[in-house]
Tab-separated table of C-alpha atoms in Angstrom:
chain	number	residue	atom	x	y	z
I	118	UNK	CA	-11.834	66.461	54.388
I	119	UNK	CA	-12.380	62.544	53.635
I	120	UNK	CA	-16.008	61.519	53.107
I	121	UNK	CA	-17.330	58.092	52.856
I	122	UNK	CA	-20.553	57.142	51.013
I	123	UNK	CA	-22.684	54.462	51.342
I	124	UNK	CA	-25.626	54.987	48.788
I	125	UNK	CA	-28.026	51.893	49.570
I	126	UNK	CA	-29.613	52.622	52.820
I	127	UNK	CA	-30.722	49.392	52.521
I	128	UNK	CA	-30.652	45.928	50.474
I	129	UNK	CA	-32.294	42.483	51.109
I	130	UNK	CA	-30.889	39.043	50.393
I	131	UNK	CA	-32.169	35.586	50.597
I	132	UNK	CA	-30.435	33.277	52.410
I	133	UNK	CA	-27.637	30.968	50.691
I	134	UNK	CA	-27.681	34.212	47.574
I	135	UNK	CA	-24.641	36.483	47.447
I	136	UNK	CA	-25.029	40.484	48.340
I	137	UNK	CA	-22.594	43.217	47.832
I	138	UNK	CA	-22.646	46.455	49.270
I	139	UNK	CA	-21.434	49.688	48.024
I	140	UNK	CA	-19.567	52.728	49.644
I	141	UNK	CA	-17.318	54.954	48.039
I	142	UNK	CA	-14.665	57.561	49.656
I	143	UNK	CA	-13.425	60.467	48.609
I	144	UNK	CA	-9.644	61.398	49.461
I	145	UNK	CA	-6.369	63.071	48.087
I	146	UNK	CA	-4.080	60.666	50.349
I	147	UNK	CA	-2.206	58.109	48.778
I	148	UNK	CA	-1.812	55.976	51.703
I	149	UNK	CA	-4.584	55.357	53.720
I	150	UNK	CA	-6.885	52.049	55.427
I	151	UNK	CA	-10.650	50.732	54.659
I	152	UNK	CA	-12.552	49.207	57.144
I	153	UNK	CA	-16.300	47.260	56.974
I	154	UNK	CA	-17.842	46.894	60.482
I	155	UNK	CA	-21.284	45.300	61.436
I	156	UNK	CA	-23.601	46.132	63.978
I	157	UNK	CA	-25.955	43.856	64.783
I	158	UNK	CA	-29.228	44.303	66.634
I	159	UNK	CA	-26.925	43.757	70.064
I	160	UNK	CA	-25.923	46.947	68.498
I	161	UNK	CA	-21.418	46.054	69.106
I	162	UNK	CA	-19.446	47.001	66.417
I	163	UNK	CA	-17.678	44.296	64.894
I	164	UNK	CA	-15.032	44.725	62.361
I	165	UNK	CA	-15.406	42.054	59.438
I	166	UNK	CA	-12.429	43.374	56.812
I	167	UNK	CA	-10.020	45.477	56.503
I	168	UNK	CA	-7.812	46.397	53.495
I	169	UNK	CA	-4.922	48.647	53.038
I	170	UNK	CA	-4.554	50.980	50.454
I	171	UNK	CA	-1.325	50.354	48.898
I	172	UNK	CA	-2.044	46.351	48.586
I	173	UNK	CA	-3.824	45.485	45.303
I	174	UNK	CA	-4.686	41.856	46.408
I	175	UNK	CA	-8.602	42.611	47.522
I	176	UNK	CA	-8.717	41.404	51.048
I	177	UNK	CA	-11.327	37.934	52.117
I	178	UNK	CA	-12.054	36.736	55.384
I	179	UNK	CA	-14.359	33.638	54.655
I	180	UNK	CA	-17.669	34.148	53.144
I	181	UNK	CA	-16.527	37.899	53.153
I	182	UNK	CA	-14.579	39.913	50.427
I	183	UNK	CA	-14.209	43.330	48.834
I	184	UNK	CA	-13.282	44.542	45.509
I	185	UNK	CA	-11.200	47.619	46.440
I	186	UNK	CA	-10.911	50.070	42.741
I	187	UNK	CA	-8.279	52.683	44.316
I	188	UNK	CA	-8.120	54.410	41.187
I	189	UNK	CA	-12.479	54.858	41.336
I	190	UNK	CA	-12.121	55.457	45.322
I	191	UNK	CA	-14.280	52.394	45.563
I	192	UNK	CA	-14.742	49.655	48.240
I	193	UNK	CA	-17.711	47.338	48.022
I	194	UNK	CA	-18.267	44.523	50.317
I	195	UNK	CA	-19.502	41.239	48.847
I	196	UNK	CA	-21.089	38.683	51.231
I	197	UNK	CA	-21.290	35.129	50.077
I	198	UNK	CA	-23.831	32.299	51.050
I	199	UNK	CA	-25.748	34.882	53.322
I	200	UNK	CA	-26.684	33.508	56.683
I	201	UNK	CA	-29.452	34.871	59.043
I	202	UNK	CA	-26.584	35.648	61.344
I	203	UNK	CA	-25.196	38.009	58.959
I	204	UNK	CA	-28.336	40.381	59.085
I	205	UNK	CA	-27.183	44.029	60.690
I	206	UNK	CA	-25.922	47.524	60.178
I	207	UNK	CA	-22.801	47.214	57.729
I	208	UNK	CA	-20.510	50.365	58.300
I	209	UNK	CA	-17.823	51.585	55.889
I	210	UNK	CA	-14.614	53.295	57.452
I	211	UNK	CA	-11.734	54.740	56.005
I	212	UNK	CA	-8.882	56.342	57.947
I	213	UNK	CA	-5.500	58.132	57.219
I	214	UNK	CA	-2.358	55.629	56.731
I	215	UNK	CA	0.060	58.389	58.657
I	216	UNK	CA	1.043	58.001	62.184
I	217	UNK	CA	-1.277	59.912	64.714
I	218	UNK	CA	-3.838	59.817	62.232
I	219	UNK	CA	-6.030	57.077	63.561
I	220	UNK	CA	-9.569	58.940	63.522
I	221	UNK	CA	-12.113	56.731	61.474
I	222	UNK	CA	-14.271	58.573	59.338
I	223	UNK	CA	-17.947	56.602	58.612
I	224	UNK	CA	-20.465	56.345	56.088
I	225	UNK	CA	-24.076	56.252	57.040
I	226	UNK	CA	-24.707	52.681	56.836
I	227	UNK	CA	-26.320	49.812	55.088
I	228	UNK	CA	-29.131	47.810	56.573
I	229	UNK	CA	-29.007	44.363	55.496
I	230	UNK	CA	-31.612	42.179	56.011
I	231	UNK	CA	-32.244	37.831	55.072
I	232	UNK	CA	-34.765	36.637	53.574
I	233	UNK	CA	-35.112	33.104	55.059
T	140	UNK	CA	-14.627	39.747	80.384
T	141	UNK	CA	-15.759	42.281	77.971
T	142	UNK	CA	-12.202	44.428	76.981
T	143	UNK	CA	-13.882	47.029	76.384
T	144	UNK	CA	-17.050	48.628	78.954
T	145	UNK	CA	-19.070	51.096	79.072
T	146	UNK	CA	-20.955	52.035	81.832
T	147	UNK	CA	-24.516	53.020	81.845
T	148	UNK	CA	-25.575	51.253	79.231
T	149	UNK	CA	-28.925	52.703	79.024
T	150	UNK	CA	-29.818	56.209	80.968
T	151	UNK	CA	-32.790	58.708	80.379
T	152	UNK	CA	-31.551	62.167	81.830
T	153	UNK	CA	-33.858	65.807	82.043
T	154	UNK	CA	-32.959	69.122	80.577
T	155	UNK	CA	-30.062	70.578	81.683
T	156	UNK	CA	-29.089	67.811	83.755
T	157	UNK	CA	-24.816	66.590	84.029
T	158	UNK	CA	-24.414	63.300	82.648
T	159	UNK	CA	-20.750	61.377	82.464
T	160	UNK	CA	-20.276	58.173	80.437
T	161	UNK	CA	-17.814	55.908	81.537
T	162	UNK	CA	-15.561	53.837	79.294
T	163	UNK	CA	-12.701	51.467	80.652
T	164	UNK	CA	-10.681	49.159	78.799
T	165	UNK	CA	-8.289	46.217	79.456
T	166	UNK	CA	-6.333	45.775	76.137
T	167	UNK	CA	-3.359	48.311	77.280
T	168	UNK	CA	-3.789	50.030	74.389
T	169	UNK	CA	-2.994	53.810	74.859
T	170	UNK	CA	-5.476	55.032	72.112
T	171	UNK	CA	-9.281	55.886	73.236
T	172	UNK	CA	-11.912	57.472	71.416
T	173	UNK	CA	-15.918	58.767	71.722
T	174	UNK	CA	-18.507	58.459	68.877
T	175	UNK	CA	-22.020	59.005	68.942
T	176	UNK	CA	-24.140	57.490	66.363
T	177	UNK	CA	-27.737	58.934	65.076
T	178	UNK	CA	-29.980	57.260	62.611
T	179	UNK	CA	-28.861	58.126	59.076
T	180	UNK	CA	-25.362	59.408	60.164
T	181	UNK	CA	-23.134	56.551	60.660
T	182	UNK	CA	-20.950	57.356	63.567
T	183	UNK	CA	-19.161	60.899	64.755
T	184	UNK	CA	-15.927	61.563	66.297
T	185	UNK	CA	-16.382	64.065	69.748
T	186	UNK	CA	-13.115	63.431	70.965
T	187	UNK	CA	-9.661	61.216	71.422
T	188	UNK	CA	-7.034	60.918	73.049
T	189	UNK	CA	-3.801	58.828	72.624
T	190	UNK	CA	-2.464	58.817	75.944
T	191	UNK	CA	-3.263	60.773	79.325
T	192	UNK	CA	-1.986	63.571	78.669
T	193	UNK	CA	-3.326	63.969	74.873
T	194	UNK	CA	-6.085	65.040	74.652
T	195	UNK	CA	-8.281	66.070	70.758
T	196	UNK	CA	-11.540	67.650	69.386
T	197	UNK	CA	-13.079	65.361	66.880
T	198	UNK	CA	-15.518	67.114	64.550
T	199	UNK	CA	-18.612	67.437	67.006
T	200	UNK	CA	-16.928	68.191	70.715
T	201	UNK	CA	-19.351	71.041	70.966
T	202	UNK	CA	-21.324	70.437	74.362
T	203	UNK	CA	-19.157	67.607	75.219
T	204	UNK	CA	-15.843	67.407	77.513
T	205	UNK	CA	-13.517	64.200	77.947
T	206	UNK	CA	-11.018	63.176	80.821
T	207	UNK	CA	-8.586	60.715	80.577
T	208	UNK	CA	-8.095	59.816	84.467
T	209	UNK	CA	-6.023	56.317	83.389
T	210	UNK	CA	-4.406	55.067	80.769
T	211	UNK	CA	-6.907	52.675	80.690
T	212	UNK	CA	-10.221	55.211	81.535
T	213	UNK	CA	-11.872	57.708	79.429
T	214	UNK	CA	-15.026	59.901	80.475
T	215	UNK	CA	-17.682	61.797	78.556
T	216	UNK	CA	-19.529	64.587	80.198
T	217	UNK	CA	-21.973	66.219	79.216
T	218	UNK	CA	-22.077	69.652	81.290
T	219	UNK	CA	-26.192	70.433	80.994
T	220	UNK	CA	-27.531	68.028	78.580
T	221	UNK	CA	-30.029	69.035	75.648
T	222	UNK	CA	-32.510	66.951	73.905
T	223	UNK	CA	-30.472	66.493	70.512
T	224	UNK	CA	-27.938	64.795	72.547
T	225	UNK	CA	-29.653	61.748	72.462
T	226	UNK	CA	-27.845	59.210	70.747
T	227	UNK	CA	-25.886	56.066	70.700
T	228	UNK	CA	-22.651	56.781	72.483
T	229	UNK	CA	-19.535	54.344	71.812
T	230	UNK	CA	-16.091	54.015	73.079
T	231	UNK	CA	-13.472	52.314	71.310
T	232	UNK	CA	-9.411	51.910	71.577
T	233	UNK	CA	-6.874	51.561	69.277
T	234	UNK	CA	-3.339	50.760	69.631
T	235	UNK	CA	-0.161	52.455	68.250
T	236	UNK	CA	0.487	50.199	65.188
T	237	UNK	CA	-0.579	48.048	62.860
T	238	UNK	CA	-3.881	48.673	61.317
T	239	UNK	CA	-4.303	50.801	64.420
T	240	UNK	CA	-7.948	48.427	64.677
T	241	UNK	CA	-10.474	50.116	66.698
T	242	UNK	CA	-12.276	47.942	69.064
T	243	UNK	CA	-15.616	49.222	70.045
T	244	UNK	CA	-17.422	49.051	73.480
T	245	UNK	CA	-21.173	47.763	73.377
T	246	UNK	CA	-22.155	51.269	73.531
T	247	UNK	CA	-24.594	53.526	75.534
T	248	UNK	CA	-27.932	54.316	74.434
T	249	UNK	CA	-28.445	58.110	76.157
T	250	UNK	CA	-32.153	59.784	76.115
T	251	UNK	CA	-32.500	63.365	77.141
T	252	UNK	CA	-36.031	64.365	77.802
């Protein structure tokens, strides 16, 4: 069975610094998806990045980018010029690439929190 | 409008008691799922379904049942509710391809005293 790890239950930042969060996944698949999602205190998850397994370009959405190491089953989240806004649950996925295999498996979380 | 709802989104139940959470969605996506989240566990899959007459265990369906009435509609009962089924209950949909993104309602916050 997959298994995702997130081993900093939680990490502090102050505002305008960069943060990266960890999680690591355990898998014998070859093709398979990576998800981070953030919960903030409204407590919706919203997804922030996604990156498929068989692309080696490490996927950015603004301030927010991962370093994906497929080969160390890695997938850390790195958040740049840290915002209040940004302070919430961050949630590591990973699911199955084959069809009908859309169950996401989670880690246990990250609680980030900004220092003003 | 919200595409995704969930309906309570807060209820404290008893003992024993029959509880159903409701989840609806407007994206047309034929892909719905339940999670409950504790603190320190991330979230857990109790069941999915990818269309109405599809219906899966996830890896905690134990005390829970699901109907999909709609394509759009997907219930979670639970039949006599126990105290360590309080949790934070989500929804979410997916649809067929792509990234198959889940989109997550704003969940429901369940107490059983």
């Amino acid at each position: 069975a997959q298994t995702v790890t997130q081993s900093q239950p939680e990490m502090s930042v102050q505002e305008a610094e960069t943060v990266t969060l960890s999680c690591t996944y355990d898998t014998s698949e070859s093709d398979y998806y990576l998800f981070w999602y953030k919960q903030p205190p409204s407590r919706q998850m919203i997804l922030v990045i996604r990156q498929e397994a068989y692309k080696q370009q490490n996927a950015t959405e603004n301030r927010f980018s991962v370093n994906f190491q497929k080969a160390a089953k890695s997938f850390s989240l790195k958040i740049s010029d840290s915002q209040l806004g940004d302070a919430a649950m961050y949630f590591c996925a990973y699911r199955r690439g084959n069809f009908g295999n859309e169950k996401l498996t989670f880690g246990t979380g990250t609680r980030l929190t900004i220092i003003p | 409008d919200a595409d995704v709802t969930q309906t309570p989104r807060n209820r404290i139940t008893k003992t024993g008691k029959r509880i159903m959470l409701e989840c609806s969605q407007t994206k047309g996506h034929d892909r719905m799922y339940w999670y409950r989240q504790d603190p320190g566990l991330g979230l857990r899959l109790i069941y999915y379904s990818f269309d109405v007459k599809d219906i899966n265990k996830g890896e905690i369906s134990d005390g829970y049942s699901v109907s999909r009435q709609a394509q759009a509609k997907f219930s979670l009962s639970l039949e006599s509710a126990i105290p360590n089924q309080t949790a934070l209950y989500f929804c979410a949909t997916s649809e067929e391809r792509g990234y198959n993104e889940q989109f997550f309602g704003p969940g429901t916050r369940l107490t059983v005293l």
